[in-house]
mmCIF file with all atom_site columns, C-alpha atoms in Angstrom:
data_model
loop_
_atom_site.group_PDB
_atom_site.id
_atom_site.type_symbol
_atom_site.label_atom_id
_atom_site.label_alt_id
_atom_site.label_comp_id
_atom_site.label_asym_id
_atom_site.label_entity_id
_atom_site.label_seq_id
_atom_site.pdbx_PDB_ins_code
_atom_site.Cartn_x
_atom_site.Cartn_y
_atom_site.Cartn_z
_atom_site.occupancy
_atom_site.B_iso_or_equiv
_atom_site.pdbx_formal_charge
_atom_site.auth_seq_id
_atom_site.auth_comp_id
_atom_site.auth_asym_id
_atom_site.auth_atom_id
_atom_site.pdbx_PDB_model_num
ATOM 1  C CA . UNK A 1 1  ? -57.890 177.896 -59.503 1.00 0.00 ? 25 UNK A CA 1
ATOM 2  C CA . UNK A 1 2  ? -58.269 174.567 -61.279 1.00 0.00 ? 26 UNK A CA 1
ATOM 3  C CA . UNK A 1 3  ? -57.466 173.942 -65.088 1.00 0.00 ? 27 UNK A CA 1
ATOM 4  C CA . UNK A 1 4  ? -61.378 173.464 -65.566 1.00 0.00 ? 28 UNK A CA 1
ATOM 5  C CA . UNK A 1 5  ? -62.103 176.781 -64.023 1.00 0.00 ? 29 UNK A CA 1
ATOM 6  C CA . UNK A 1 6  ? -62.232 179.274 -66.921 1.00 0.00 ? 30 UNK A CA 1
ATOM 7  C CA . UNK A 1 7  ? -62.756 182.950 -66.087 1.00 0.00 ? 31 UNK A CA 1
ATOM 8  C CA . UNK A 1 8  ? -66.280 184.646 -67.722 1.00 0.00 ? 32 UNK A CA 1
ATOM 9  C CA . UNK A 1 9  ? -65.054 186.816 -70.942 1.00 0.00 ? 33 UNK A CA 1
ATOM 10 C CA . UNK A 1 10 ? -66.950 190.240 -70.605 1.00 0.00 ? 34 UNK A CA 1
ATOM 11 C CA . UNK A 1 11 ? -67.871 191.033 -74.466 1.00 0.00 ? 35 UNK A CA 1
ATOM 12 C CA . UNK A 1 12 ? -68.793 194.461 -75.967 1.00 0.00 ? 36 UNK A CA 1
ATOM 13 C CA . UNK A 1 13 ? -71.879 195.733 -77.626 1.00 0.00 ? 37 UNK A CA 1
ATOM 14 C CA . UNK A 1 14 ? -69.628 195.415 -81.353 1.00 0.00 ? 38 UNK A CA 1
ATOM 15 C CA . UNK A 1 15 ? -68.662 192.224 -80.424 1.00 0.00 ? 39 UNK A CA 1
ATOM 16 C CA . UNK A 1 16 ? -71.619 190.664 -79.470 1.00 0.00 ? 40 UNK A CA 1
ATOM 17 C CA . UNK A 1 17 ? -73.038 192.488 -82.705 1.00 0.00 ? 41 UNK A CA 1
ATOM 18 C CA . UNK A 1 18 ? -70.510 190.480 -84.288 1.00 0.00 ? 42 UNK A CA 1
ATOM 19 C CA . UNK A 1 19 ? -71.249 187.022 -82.907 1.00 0.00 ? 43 UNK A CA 1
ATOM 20 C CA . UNK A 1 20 ? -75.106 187.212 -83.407 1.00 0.00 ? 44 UNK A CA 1
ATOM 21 C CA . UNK A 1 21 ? -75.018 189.411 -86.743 1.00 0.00 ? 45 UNK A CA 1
ATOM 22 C CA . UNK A 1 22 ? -77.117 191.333 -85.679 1.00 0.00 ? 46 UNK A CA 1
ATOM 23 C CA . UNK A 1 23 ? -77.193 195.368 -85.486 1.00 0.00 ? 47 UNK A CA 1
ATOM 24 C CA . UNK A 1 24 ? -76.309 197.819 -81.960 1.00 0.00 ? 48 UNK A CA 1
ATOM 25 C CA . UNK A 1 25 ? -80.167 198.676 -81.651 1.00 0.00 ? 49 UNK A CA 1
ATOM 26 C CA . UNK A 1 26 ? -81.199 194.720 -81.625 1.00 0.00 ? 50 UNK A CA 1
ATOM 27 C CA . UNK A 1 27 ? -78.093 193.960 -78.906 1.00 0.00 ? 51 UNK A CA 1
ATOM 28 C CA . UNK A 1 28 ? -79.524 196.856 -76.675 1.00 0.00 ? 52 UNK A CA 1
ATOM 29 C CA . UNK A 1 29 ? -83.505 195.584 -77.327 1.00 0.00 ? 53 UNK A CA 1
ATOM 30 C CA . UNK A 1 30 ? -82.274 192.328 -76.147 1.00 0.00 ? 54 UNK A CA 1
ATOM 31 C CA . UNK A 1 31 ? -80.217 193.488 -73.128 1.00 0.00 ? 55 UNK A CA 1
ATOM 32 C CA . UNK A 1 32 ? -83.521 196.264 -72.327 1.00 0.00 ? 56 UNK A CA 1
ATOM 33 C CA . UNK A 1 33 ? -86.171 193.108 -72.683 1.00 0.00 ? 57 UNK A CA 1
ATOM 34 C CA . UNK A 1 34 ? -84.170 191.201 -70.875 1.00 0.00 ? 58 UNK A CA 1
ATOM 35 C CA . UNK A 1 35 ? -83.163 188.295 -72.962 1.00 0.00 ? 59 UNK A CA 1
ATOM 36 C CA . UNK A 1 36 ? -79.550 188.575 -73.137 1.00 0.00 ? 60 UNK A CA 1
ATOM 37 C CA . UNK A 1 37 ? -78.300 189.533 -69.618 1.00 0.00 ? 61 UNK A CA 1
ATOM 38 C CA . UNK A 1 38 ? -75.573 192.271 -69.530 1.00 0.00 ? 62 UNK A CA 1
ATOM 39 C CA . UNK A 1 39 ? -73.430 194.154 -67.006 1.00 0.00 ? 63 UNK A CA 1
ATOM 40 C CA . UNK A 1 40 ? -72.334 197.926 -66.270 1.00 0.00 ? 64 UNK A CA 1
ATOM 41 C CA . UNK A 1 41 ? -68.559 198.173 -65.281 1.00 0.00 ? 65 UNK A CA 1
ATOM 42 C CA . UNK A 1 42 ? -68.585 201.933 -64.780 1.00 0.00 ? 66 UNK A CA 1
ATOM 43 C CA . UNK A 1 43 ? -71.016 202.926 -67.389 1.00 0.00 ? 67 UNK A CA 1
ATOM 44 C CA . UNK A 1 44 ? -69.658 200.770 -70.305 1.00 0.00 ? 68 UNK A CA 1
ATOM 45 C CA . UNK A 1 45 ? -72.087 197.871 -71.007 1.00 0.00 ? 69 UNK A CA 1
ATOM 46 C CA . UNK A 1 46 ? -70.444 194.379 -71.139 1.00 0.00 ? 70 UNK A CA 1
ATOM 47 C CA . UNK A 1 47 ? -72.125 191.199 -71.993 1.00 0.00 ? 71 UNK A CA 1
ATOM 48 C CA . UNK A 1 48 ? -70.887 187.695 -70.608 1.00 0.00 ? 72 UNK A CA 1
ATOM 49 C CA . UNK A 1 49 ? -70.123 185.003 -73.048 1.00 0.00 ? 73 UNK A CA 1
ATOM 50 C CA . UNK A 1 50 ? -72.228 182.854 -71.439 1.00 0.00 ? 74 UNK A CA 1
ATOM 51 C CA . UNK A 1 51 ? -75.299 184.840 -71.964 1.00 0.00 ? 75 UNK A CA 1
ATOM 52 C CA . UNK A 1 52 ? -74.372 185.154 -75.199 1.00 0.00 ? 76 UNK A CA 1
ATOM 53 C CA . UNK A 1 53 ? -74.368 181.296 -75.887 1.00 0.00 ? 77 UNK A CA 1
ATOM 54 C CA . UNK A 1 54 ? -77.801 180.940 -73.188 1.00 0.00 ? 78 UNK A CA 1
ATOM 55 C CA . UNK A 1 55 ? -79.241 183.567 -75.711 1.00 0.00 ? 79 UNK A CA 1
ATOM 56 C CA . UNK A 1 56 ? -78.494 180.958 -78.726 1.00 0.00 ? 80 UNK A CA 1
ATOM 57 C CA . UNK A 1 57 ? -79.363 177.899 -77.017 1.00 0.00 ? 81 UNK A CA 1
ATOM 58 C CA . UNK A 1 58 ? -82.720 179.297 -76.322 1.00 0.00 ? 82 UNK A CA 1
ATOM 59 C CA . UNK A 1 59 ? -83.963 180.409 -79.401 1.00 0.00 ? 83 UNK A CA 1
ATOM 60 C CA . UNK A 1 60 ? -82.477 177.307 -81.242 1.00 0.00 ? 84 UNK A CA 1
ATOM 61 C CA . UNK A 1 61 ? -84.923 175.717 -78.581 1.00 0.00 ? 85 UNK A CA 1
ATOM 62 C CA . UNK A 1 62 ? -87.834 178.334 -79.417 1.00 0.00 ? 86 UNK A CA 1
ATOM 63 C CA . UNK A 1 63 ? -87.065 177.010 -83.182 1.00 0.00 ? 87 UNK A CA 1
ATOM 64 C CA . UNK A 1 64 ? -86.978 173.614 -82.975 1.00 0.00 ? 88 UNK A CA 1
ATOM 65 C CA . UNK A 1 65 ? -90.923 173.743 -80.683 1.00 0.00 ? 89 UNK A CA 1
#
């Protein structure tokens, strides 16, 4: 592994509620629409980091057009 490989942090539903300020139903009508992309690991619902910041770059974008 190289020092600018960084491993994908799995987040949880509370954290993610966290980071967007947002409440559990709006994290789970994102991850059922599709718009923030999720993971099961056996049956527990994790969200990458990275779709987490995808999820903000794109609507700042949908705000700014």
């Amino acid at each position: 592994m190289t020092r600018d490989h960084h491993p994908e942090e799995l987040l949880t539903v509370p954290e993610v509620m966290t980071r967007l300020k947002v409440g559990r139903t709006k994290v789970y009508d994102l991850i059922r629409t599709r718009r923030l992309h999720s993971i099961k690991v056996d049956g527990c619902r994790r969200i990458p980091d990275d779709a987490v910041r995808v999820f903000i770059r794109h609507q700042m974008g949908d705000a700014a057009g």
